[in-house]
Short mmCIF file of C-alpha atoms and ligand atoms in Angstrom, two decimals:
data_model
loop_
_atom_site.label_atom_id
_atom_site.label_comp_id
_atom_site.label_asym_id
_atom_site.label_seq_id
_atom_site.Cartn_x
_atom_site.Cartn_y
_atom_site.Cartn_z
CA MET A 11 35.38 1.73 79.76
CA LYS A 12 31.95 3.10 79.69
CA ALA A 13 30.04 1.53 76.57
CA ILE A 14 28.96 4.12 74.25
CA LYS A 15 27.58 3.58 70.70
CA ARG A 16 30.26 4.19 68.22
CA THR A 17 30.01 7.10 65.92
CA LYS A 18 31.64 6.99 62.34
CA ILE A 19 33.90 9.91 61.93
CA SER A 20 32.28 10.86 58.75
CA GLU A 21 29.14 11.53 60.89
CA LEU A 22 30.94 13.07 63.79
CA LEU A 23 32.46 15.72 61.52
CA LYS A 24 29.17 16.95 60.66
CA SER A 25 27.76 16.91 64.07
CA THR A 26 27.02 20.17 66.14
CA ALA A 27 26.12 18.37 69.16
CA TYR A 28 28.66 20.05 71.20
CA GLY A 29 29.01 18.57 74.85
CA ALA A 30 27.84 15.14 73.56
CA GLU A 31 29.58 12.05 75.11
CA VAL A 32 30.87 10.01 72.05
CA ASN A 33 32.74 6.95 71.22
CA VAL A 34 35.07 6.92 67.91
CA ARG A 35 37.27 4.07 66.76
CA GLY A 36 40.00 4.12 64.22
CA TRP A 37 43.67 4.15 63.42
CA VAL A 38 46.22 6.81 64.52
CA ARG A 39 47.48 8.86 61.58
CA THR A 40 49.73 11.06 63.42
CA ARG A 41 50.50 12.08 66.75
CA ARG A 42 51.84 15.30 68.22
CA SER A 43 52.57 15.93 71.90
CA SER A 44 53.54 18.68 74.27
CA LYS A 45 54.18 18.30 78.12
CA GLN A 46 50.49 18.69 78.99
CA VAL A 47 48.41 17.71 75.67
CA ALA A 48 48.57 15.07 73.18
CA PHE A 49 46.95 15.53 69.80
CA VAL A 50 46.10 12.35 67.87
CA ALA A 51 44.62 12.54 64.40
CA LEU A 52 42.29 9.35 64.14
CA ASN A 53 41.02 7.82 60.85
CA ASP A 54 38.41 5.15 60.47
CA GLY A 55 38.16 5.00 56.76
CA SER A 56 34.59 6.51 56.41
CA THR A 57 36.15 9.72 55.26
CA ILE A 58 39.47 11.18 54.10
CA ASN A 59 39.29 13.49 57.01
CA ASN A 60 40.76 12.72 60.60
CA VAL A 61 39.24 13.70 63.79
CA GLN A 62 41.47 15.24 66.34
CA ILE A 63 41.52 13.58 69.61
CA VAL A 64 42.76 16.01 72.42
CA ILE A 65 44.41 14.24 75.41
CA ASP A 66 45.08 15.88 78.59
CA VAL A 67 48.19 13.73 79.41
CA GLU A 68 48.00 14.22 83.20
CA LYS A 69 44.73 12.39 83.27
CA PHE A 70 46.07 9.23 81.59
CA ASP A 71 48.44 6.49 82.51
CA GLU A 72 51.79 7.61 81.16
CA GLU A 73 52.45 3.97 79.70
CA LEU A 74 49.12 3.98 78.21
CA VAL A 75 49.82 7.41 76.31
CA LYS A 76 53.15 5.77 74.91
CA LEU A 77 50.94 3.35 72.92
CA PHE A 78 49.15 5.97 70.89
CA THR A 79 51.48 5.40 68.14
CA THR A 80 51.08 5.98 64.34
CA GLY A 81 49.08 2.83 63.06
CA ALA A 82 47.71 1.78 66.45
CA CYS A 83 43.87 1.15 66.56
CA LEU A 84 42.14 3.05 69.56
CA SER A 85 38.68 3.14 70.90
CA VAL A 86 38.20 6.64 72.39
CA ASN A 87 35.34 8.02 74.55
CA GLY A 88 35.15 11.66 74.97
CA THR A 89 33.31 15.01 74.67
CA LEU A 90 32.50 16.44 71.37
CA VAL A 91 33.64 20.04 71.33
CA GLU A 92 33.86 22.85 68.84
CA SER A 93 37.37 23.14 67.34
CA ILE A 94 39.25 26.34 67.95
CA GLY A 95 41.85 25.73 65.50
CA GLY A 96 41.64 25.96 61.71
CA GLY A 97 40.52 23.18 59.39
CA GLN A 98 37.99 21.18 61.27
CA SER A 99 34.80 22.10 63.04
CA VAL A 100 34.96 19.53 65.96
CA GLU A 101 37.27 17.65 67.99
CA ILE A 102 37.03 15.09 70.83
CA GLN A 103 38.29 15.99 74.43
CA ALA A 104 39.08 12.33 75.46
CA THR A 105 38.00 11.04 78.93
CA ASP A 106 38.83 7.42 78.20
CA ILE A 107 41.11 5.67 75.60
CA GLU A 108 41.50 1.94 75.02
CA VAL A 109 44.11 0.58 72.70
CA LEU A 110 42.59 -2.03 70.68
CA GLY A 111 45.67 -2.84 68.68
CA GLU A 112 49.25 -1.72 69.36
CA CYS A 113 51.53 -0.96 66.52
CA ASP A 114 55.20 -0.75 66.92
CA ASN A 115 57.93 1.21 64.70
CA THR A 116 58.22 -1.49 62.10
CA TYR A 117 54.81 -0.32 60.85
CA PRO A 118 55.59 0.16 56.88
CA LEU A 119 53.37 3.33 56.65
CA GLN A 120 54.98 5.32 59.22
CA LYS A 121 57.02 7.58 56.71
CA LYS A 122 54.91 9.90 54.66
CA GLY A 123 55.69 10.60 50.96
CA GLN A 124 56.54 7.15 49.91
CA THR A 125 56.63 6.07 46.17
CA MET A 126 53.71 4.40 44.33
CA GLU A 127 56.12 1.67 43.56
CA TYR A 128 56.84 1.29 47.37
CA MET A 129 53.04 1.23 48.05
CA ARG A 130 52.51 -1.63 45.63
CA THR A 131 54.80 -3.74 48.00
CA VAL A 132 52.57 -2.96 50.89
CA ALA A 133 49.33 -3.40 49.08
CA HIS A 134 47.81 -5.16 52.32
CA LEU A 135 48.27 -1.90 54.23
CA ARG A 136 48.11 0.77 51.49
CA PRO A 137 44.28 1.40 51.88
CA ARG A 138 45.10 2.92 55.13
CA THR A 139 46.83 6.00 53.55
CA ASN A 140 44.96 9.12 52.41
CA THR A 141 45.61 8.50 48.58
CA PHE A 142 44.40 4.84 48.55
CA GLY A 143 41.64 5.47 50.97
CA ALA A 144 40.28 8.02 48.51
CA VAL A 145 40.99 5.89 45.58
CA PHE A 146 39.00 2.84 46.96
CA ARG A 147 36.06 4.92 48.23
CA ILE A 148 35.63 6.38 44.67
CA ARG A 149 35.95 2.81 43.29
CA HIS A 150 33.07 1.78 45.34
CA ASN A 151 30.96 4.81 44.42
CA MET A 152 31.70 4.26 40.89
CA ALA A 153 30.60 0.46 40.86
CA TYR A 154 27.33 1.83 42.78
CA ALA A 155 26.68 4.60 40.05
CA ILE A 156 27.20 2.16 37.22
CA HIS A 157 24.43 -0.16 38.71
CA LYS A 158 22.12 2.76 39.37
CA PHE A 159 22.60 4.06 35.81
CA PHE A 160 21.56 0.72 34.18
CA HIS A 161 18.97 -0.06 36.72
CA ASP A 162 17.27 3.30 36.19
CA LYS A 163 17.13 2.61 32.49
CA GLY A 164 15.67 -0.88 32.66
CA PHE A 165 18.70 -2.84 32.13
CA TYR A 166 18.91 -6.15 33.88
CA TYR A 167 22.28 -7.29 35.43
CA PHE A 168 23.07 -10.41 34.06
CA HIS A 169 25.84 -12.88 35.38
CA THR A 170 27.94 -14.41 32.80
CA PRO A 171 30.34 -17.35 33.43
CA ILE A 172 33.98 -16.60 34.71
CA ILE A 173 35.07 -20.19 33.38
CA THR A 174 34.50 -20.62 29.69
CA ALA A 175 35.47 -22.57 26.73
CA SER A 176 35.43 -19.85 24.28
CA ASP A 177 37.76 -17.10 23.33
CA CYS A 178 35.18 -14.03 22.86
CA GLU A 179 37.94 -11.60 21.51
CA GLY A 180 39.90 -14.34 19.51
CA ALA A 181 43.12 -13.07 20.84
CA GLY A 182 44.34 -16.24 22.37
CA GLN A 183 45.22 -14.48 25.61
CA MET A 184 43.49 -16.79 28.00
CA PHE A 185 44.44 -18.44 31.21
CA GLN A 186 43.83 -21.98 31.27
CA VAL A 187 41.78 -23.64 33.91
CA THR A 188 42.59 -27.37 34.73
CA THR A 189 42.67 -30.03 37.36
CA MET A 190 45.06 -32.37 35.35
CA ASN A 191 48.19 -33.22 36.79
CA LEU A 192 50.87 -31.01 35.21
CA TYR A 193 53.64 -33.45 36.21
CA ASP A 194 51.93 -36.32 34.27
CA LEU A 195 50.19 -34.86 31.29
CA LYS A 196 48.26 -37.39 29.03
CA LYS A 197 49.01 -36.74 25.31
CA ASP A 198 47.56 -38.51 22.31
CA ASP A 199 49.56 -40.01 19.42
CA GLU A 200 49.97 -36.69 17.69
CA GLY A 201 51.43 -35.22 20.96
CA SER A 202 48.26 -33.13 21.59
CA ILE A 203 46.97 -33.00 25.27
CA LYS A 204 43.69 -34.80 26.00
CA TYR A 205 41.25 -32.88 27.69
CA ASP A 206 38.51 -35.71 27.88
CA ASN A 207 39.62 -36.64 31.43
CA ASP A 208 40.10 -32.86 32.52
CA PHE A 209 37.34 -31.40 34.92
CA PHE A 210 35.09 -30.05 32.13
CA GLY A 211 35.88 -32.69 29.46
CA LYS A 212 37.44 -30.10 27.31
CA GLN A 213 39.77 -27.25 27.25
CA ALA A 214 38.55 -24.48 29.77
CA SER A 215 39.79 -20.87 30.45
CA LEU A 216 39.00 -17.72 32.48
CA THR A 217 36.75 -15.66 30.48
CA VAL A 218 38.11 -12.41 28.60
CA SER A 219 34.89 -10.89 28.21
CA GLY A 220 31.11 -11.62 29.14
CA GLN A 221 29.94 -10.49 25.74
CA LEU A 222 29.01 -13.77 24.00
CA GLU A 223 26.69 -14.77 26.72
CA GLY A 224 25.70 -11.16 27.31
CA GLU A 225 24.24 -11.24 23.60
CA LEU A 226 22.15 -14.29 24.50
CA ALA A 227 20.64 -12.34 27.37
CA ALA A 228 20.09 -9.25 25.34
CA THR A 229 18.27 -11.13 22.74
CA ALA A 230 15.72 -12.30 25.36
CA LEU A 231 15.50 -9.63 27.99
CA GLY A 232 16.11 -6.71 25.50
CA ALA A 233 18.73 -4.74 27.40
CA ILE A 234 21.29 -6.19 29.90
CA TYR A 235 24.71 -5.44 31.28
CA THR A 236 27.32 -7.51 33.00
CA PHE A 237 29.89 -6.27 35.53
CA GLY A 238 32.45 -8.61 36.43
CA PRO A 239 36.16 -9.68 36.56
CA THR A 240 37.90 -10.59 33.18
CA PHE A 241 41.31 -12.05 32.63
CA ARG A 242 43.91 -11.59 29.91
CA ALA A 243 47.08 -13.34 29.71
CA GLU A 244 48.69 -10.74 27.55
CA ASN A 245 52.24 -9.73 28.38
CA SER A 246 51.73 -6.10 28.48
CA ASN A 247 53.67 -4.30 31.08
CA THR A 248 52.06 -0.94 30.78
CA PRO A 249 50.39 1.59 33.09
CA ARG A 250 47.00 0.67 31.55
CA HIS A 251 46.94 -3.12 31.36
CA LEU A 252 46.01 -5.75 34.19
CA ALA A 253 45.84 -9.48 33.78
CA GLU A 254 42.77 -9.35 36.04
CA PHE A 255 40.54 -6.35 35.48
CA TRP A 256 36.65 -5.77 35.88
CA MET A 257 34.49 -5.04 32.94
CA ILE A 258 31.10 -3.46 32.32
CA GLU A 259 29.33 -4.74 29.30
CA PRO A 260 25.87 -3.40 28.22
CA GLU A 261 24.43 -5.19 25.44
CA VAL A 262 21.02 -3.88 23.67
CA ALA A 263 18.60 -5.61 21.31
CA PHE A 264 17.56 -3.30 18.40
CA ASN A 265 20.26 -0.89 19.14
CA ASP A 266 22.35 0.31 16.00
CA ILE A 267 25.99 1.87 16.25
CA THR A 268 24.60 5.24 16.79
CA ASP A 269 22.63 4.05 19.62
CA ASN A 270 25.52 2.37 20.95
CA MET A 271 27.64 5.41 20.76
CA ASP A 272 24.79 7.54 22.36
CA LEU A 273 24.55 4.95 25.38
CA ALA A 274 28.40 5.07 25.93
CA GLU A 275 28.65 8.77 25.98
CA GLU A 276 25.81 9.26 28.11
CA PHE A 277 27.00 6.35 30.39
CA ILE A 278 30.56 7.78 30.96
CA LYS A 279 29.22 11.34 31.60
CA TYR A 280 26.85 9.92 34.12
CA CYS A 281 29.62 8.25 36.01
CA VAL A 282 31.87 11.29 36.03
CA GLN A 283 29.08 13.63 37.15
CA TRP A 284 28.30 10.95 39.85
CA ALA A 285 31.87 11.33 40.96
CA LEU A 286 31.74 15.09 41.03
CA ASP A 287 28.45 14.96 43.02
CA HIS A 288 29.24 12.41 45.56
CA CYS A 289 33.05 11.94 45.92
CA MET A 290 34.25 15.68 46.01
CA GLU A 291 36.28 15.33 49.25
CA ASP A 292 38.32 12.56 47.88
CA ILE A 293 38.68 14.08 44.45
CA THR A 294 39.67 17.39 45.89
CA PHE A 295 42.36 15.59 47.86
CA LEU A 296 43.53 13.75 44.66
CA ASN A 297 43.45 16.90 42.68
CA ASN A 298 45.82 18.60 45.31
CA MET A 299 48.23 15.71 45.83
CA ILE A 300 48.26 13.71 42.65
CA ASP A 301 46.97 15.56 39.63
CA LYS A 302 46.32 19.31 39.69
CA GLY A 303 44.24 19.23 36.46
CA LEU A 304 41.91 16.52 37.60
CA ILE A 305 38.75 18.44 38.66
CA GLU A 306 38.87 20.72 35.55
CA ARG A 307 39.26 17.61 33.32
CA LEU A 308 36.27 15.83 34.93
CA ARG A 309 34.21 19.08 34.59
CA SER A 310 35.21 19.39 30.90
CA ILE A 311 34.31 15.86 30.12
CA VAL A 312 30.54 16.24 31.27
CA ASP A 313 30.15 19.53 29.35
CA THR A 314 31.65 18.50 25.95
CA GLU A 315 30.24 16.52 23.08
CA PHE A 316 32.49 13.50 22.10
CA VAL A 317 33.89 13.73 18.52
CA ARG A 318 32.62 11.10 16.25
CA LEU A 319 34.90 10.08 13.67
CA ALA A 320 35.61 7.21 11.20
CA TYR A 321 38.97 5.20 11.65
CA THR A 322 39.85 6.25 8.00
CA ASP A 323 39.54 9.95 8.78
CA GLY A 324 41.45 9.43 11.99
CA ILE A 325 44.33 7.79 10.11
CA LYS A 326 44.33 10.81 7.75
CA ILE A 327 44.73 13.23 10.62
CA LEU A 328 47.67 11.19 11.95
CA GLU A 329 49.38 10.94 8.53
CA GLU A 330 49.08 14.68 8.28
CA ALA A 331 50.74 15.09 11.90
CA VAL A 332 53.66 12.66 10.59
CA ALA A 333 53.95 14.91 7.38
CA ASN A 334 54.02 17.83 9.47
CA GLY A 335 57.06 16.68 11.52
CA HIS A 336 55.18 14.95 14.58
CA LYS A 337 57.26 12.00 15.67
CA PHE A 338 55.35 8.75 16.83
CA GLU A 339 57.24 5.72 18.12
CA PHE A 340 55.04 3.47 16.02
CA PRO A 341 54.20 3.84 12.25
CA VAL A 342 50.82 5.11 11.12
CA TYR A 343 49.23 3.77 7.97
CA TRP A 344 45.59 2.47 7.00
CA GLY A 345 45.03 -0.90 8.48
CA VAL A 346 47.27 -0.49 11.67
CA ASP A 347 45.95 -1.09 15.14
CA LEU A 348 46.37 2.21 16.70
CA ALA A 349 48.79 2.63 19.57
CA SER A 350 47.92 4.59 22.61
CA GLU A 351 50.31 7.44 21.48
CA HIS A 352 48.06 7.70 18.26
CA GLU A 353 44.74 7.62 20.33
CA ARG A 354 46.04 10.18 22.69
CA TYR A 355 47.23 12.41 19.84
CA LEU A 356 43.72 12.51 18.41
CA VAL A 357 42.16 13.37 21.84
CA GLU A 358 44.76 15.57 23.36
CA SER A 359 46.54 17.25 20.56
CA HIS A 360 44.17 17.50 17.62
CA PHE A 361 40.58 17.60 19.02
CA LYS A 362 41.17 18.33 22.71
CA ARG A 363 38.14 16.27 23.68
CA PRO A 364 37.15 12.53 23.69
CA VAL A 365 36.77 10.82 20.42
CA ILE A 366 34.66 7.93 19.41
CA LEU A 367 36.52 6.31 16.63
CA THR A 368 34.32 4.00 14.23
CA ASP A 369 34.49 1.67 11.32
CA TYR A 370 37.88 -0.04 11.92
CA PRO A 371 39.43 -2.42 9.33
CA LYS A 372 37.94 -5.72 9.99
CA GLU A 373 41.29 -7.65 10.37
CA ILE A 374 42.08 -5.64 13.63
CA LYS A 375 38.86 -6.44 15.15
CA ALA A 376 36.89 -9.45 16.54
CA PHE A 377 34.86 -11.71 14.51
CA TYR A 378 31.39 -10.71 15.94
CA MET A 379 31.32 -7.14 14.54
CA LYS A 380 28.66 -6.34 11.86
CA GLN A 381 30.57 -6.00 8.52
CA ASN A 382 30.12 -2.82 6.40
CA GLU A 383 29.18 -2.66 2.90
CA ASP A 384 32.67 -1.81 1.76
CA GLY A 385 33.87 -5.31 2.56
CA LYS A 386 36.95 -3.72 4.47
CA THR A 387 35.64 -2.31 7.68
CA VAL A 388 33.25 -3.34 10.49
CA ARG A 389 30.97 -1.29 12.70
CA ALA A 390 33.42 -0.93 15.61
CA MET A 391 33.59 1.94 17.99
CA ASP A 392 36.21 2.64 20.53
CA VAL A 393 35.90 5.63 23.01
CA LEU A 394 39.24 7.36 23.29
CA PHE A 395 40.02 9.48 26.42
CA PRO A 396 42.52 11.98 27.39
CA LYS A 397 45.48 10.46 29.35
CA ILE A 398 43.95 7.00 29.03
CA GLY A 399 43.51 6.19 25.30
CA GLU A 400 40.89 3.43 24.73
CA ILE A 401 38.53 3.55 27.67
CA ILE A 402 35.46 1.66 25.86
CA GLY A 403 35.51 -0.91 22.99
CA GLY A 404 32.25 -1.85 21.43
CA SER A 405 30.34 -2.45 18.11
CA GLU A 406 27.18 -3.21 16.35
CA ARG A 407 27.04 -7.03 16.04
CA GLU A 408 26.95 -9.21 12.87
CA ALA A 409 23.14 -10.27 13.06
CA ASP A 410 23.07 -12.03 9.67
CA TYR A 411 23.69 -15.87 10.20
CA GLY A 412 25.39 -16.38 6.92
CA LYS A 413 27.98 -13.53 7.22
CA LEU A 414 28.73 -14.41 10.58
CA LEU A 415 29.40 -17.95 9.98
CA ALA A 416 31.46 -17.06 6.88
CA ARG A 417 33.69 -14.78 9.25
CA ILE A 418 33.83 -17.52 11.72
CA GLU A 419 35.00 -20.05 9.04
CA GLU A 420 37.49 -17.48 7.51
CA LEU A 421 39.22 -17.02 11.01
CA GLY A 422 39.50 -20.50 11.61
CA ILE A 423 37.47 -20.40 14.86
CA PRO A 424 36.41 -23.92 16.17
CA MET A 425 32.73 -24.29 15.21
CA LYS A 426 32.13 -26.64 18.22
CA ASP A 427 32.65 -23.78 20.52
CA MET A 428 30.20 -21.59 18.58
CA TRP A 429 27.10 -23.43 17.98
CA TRP A 430 25.10 -21.90 20.72
CA TYR A 431 26.22 -18.38 19.83
CA LEU A 432 25.26 -18.91 16.16
CA ASP A 433 21.74 -19.96 17.40
CA THR A 434 21.10 -16.59 18.14
CA ARG A 435 21.29 -15.63 14.56
CA ARG A 436 19.39 -18.92 13.55
CA TYR A 437 16.46 -18.13 15.81
CA GLY A 438 14.86 -14.74 15.57
CA SER A 439 18.03 -12.72 15.00
CA CYS A 440 17.84 -9.05 15.50
CA PRO A 441 20.17 -6.05 15.22
CA HIS A 442 21.88 -5.41 18.39
CA SER A 443 24.87 -3.49 19.74
CA GLY A 444 27.14 -3.46 22.97
CA PHE A 445 30.37 -2.27 24.44
CA GLY A 446 32.80 -3.01 27.29
CA LEU A 447 34.26 -0.34 29.55
CA GLY A 448 37.23 -1.15 31.61
CA PHE A 449 36.42 -0.31 35.09
CA GLU A 450 40.06 0.44 36.13
CA ARG A 451 40.57 2.75 32.90
CA LEU A 452 37.45 4.60 34.01
CA LEU A 453 39.08 4.72 37.57
CA LEU A 454 42.29 5.95 36.15
CA PHE A 455 40.37 8.85 34.54
CA VAL A 456 38.09 9.70 37.73
CA THR A 457 41.08 9.59 40.13
CA GLY A 458 43.90 10.96 38.33
CA MET A 459 46.11 8.08 39.32
CA ALA A 460 49.00 7.47 36.73
CA ASN A 461 49.11 3.71 37.00
CA ILE A 462 46.43 1.24 36.76
CA ARG A 463 47.94 -0.89 39.47
CA ASP A 464 46.99 1.77 41.85
CA VAL A 465 43.35 1.86 41.25
CA ILE A 466 42.68 -1.86 41.86
CA PRO A 467 43.37 -3.15 45.48
CA PHE A 468 45.35 -6.22 44.56
CA PRO A 469 46.75 -5.85 40.80
CA ARG A 470 47.59 -8.92 38.90
CA THR A 471 50.20 -8.32 36.20
CA PRO A 472 52.94 -10.54 34.74
CA ASN A 473 55.14 -11.84 37.41
CA ASN A 474 52.94 -10.34 40.22
CA ALA A 475 50.27 -12.29 42.08
CA GLU A 476 51.18 -11.16 45.59
CA PHE A 477 48.51 -10.83 48.45
O1 4AD B 527 38.24 -3.71 23.72
P1 4AD B 527 37.96 -4.89 24.49
O2 4AD B 527 38.78 -6.13 24.40
O3 4AD B 527 36.43 -5.27 24.13
C1 4AD B 527 35.79 -6.41 24.68
O4 4AD B 527 36.25 -7.25 25.40
C2 4AD B 527 34.38 -6.60 24.06
N1 4AD B 527 33.92 -7.85 24.20
C3 4AD B 527 33.46 -5.60 24.65
C4 4AD B 527 32.11 -5.56 24.10
O5 4AD B 527 31.92 -5.18 23.00
N2 4AD B 527 31.16 -5.97 25.06
O6 4AD B 527 37.94 -4.55 25.95
C5 4AD B 527 37.00 -3.60 26.49
C6 4AD B 527 37.67 -2.54 27.33
C7 4AD B 527 38.71 -1.63 26.84
O7 4AD B 527 38.22 -0.70 26.08
C8 4AD B 527 39.54 -1.32 28.08
O8 4AD B 527 38.82 -0.20 28.76
C9 4AD B 527 39.34 -2.53 28.77
O9 4AD B 527 38.30 -3.25 28.45
N3 4AD B 527 40.44 -3.49 28.93
C10 4AD B 527 41.41 -3.60 29.83
N4 4AD B 527 41.66 -2.97 31.09
C11 4AD B 527 42.62 -3.39 31.77
N5 4AD B 527 43.48 -4.15 31.30
C12 4AD B 527 43.63 -4.66 30.33
N6 4AD B 527 44.38 -5.69 29.97
C13 4AD B 527 42.28 -4.51 29.48
N7 4AD B 527 41.98 -4.88 28.03
C14 4AD B 527 40.83 -4.26 27.75
MG1 MG B 528 39.39 -2.82 22.27
#
């Protein structure tokens, strides 16, 4: 076959160089044939759109044409021609076709309209479908937008460790990392496991958050963000929880809680606007196939001011709803950790726009949050979104050495793990704030997908680590 430089389908579909000799490569999505012509829809992942290959059957070996099956990988030489049929502007009149990879009828993606549950069982192949191709292109674009947002604002991308000895959120939901022989565990006289001879000489785990190290960086570089995988061994089988998810955590010296809320709101709107500006083909597909309200919801977010409300006032609204006959599955009272149904009631039913809830009871929040004068609440902020519930969690940090130390002791957090963190408050302490955005929760919102397992290529959840 004549060597012609390959053109990506995304480029080709924009071309008007009719008559040009081109080469495209990709996977067969569908094929239709009549006696004289075969039409093959080819996709190479560069766009959701396929290019149509028109094959004059008489000019090709009959046995070769039989190999142009759904899923097969083809290299096609041909002439770019203006398309007469509706839909696309150009198609390729094939002159030469090579089958790079055959595909027989055991191919799991032959049937259209499979369930999302089924697609998870073929997660190694699902990026070849329209829906998952769209989702993963959007995922890439969102990652790029996030780096661009912070870089343009003068934040530094700071790499925090994946393996750690401290539990940032203090929720005890960490996966242990060990090289010890689990069949022959050494224990001391009290029956406790001895970690002295383990790889790190102490108990180590996968991180639940890069925040603590992020604070070290912010109190040196001024403004930083992390963007990496985080791990939680919580046994939550919900459409919004993963055991391995990606988190973005900005941390800024001299920011108070209001600056923190401003940053969070600007950041999320920037990401959504970026998706509308750069991913419209994929979003339009998802709007048509997955979630009819998607585009409207995305547009409404960038145009509306988020509500800012204290937790205590949020509870009053929820209690009123209960008094007026609204049924929640879980009880509502001051001090309760809000369930997703409560968060969504505030956002979707009461205010009908995103809500930033602040000043939560200290008992339900992490040790590092700045304590309010009332002695009961801390300067926490959760950003609550329609359909998602909590999308961001953050706070102003306790900058006072004495108060932080007292809280650490009160909660019984082992001090030997915390000395380096306390040093930020001991040496040149400063007010500072930050938050964490769950990357997959953002993607749920931007793609309209219903389950968090479908916005990450290979989801890790309880009882599932396939692929
Ligand atoms: O609210 P979280 O636990 O906050 C922190 O980890 C802080 N250290 C962040 C900070 O202030 N720097 O988690 C932050 C966000 C949540 O709002 C949610 O979007 C996401 O991370 N998240 C999860 N996403 C998927 N699966 C899970 N199991 C998640 N747990 C939290
Ligand atoms: Mg949270």
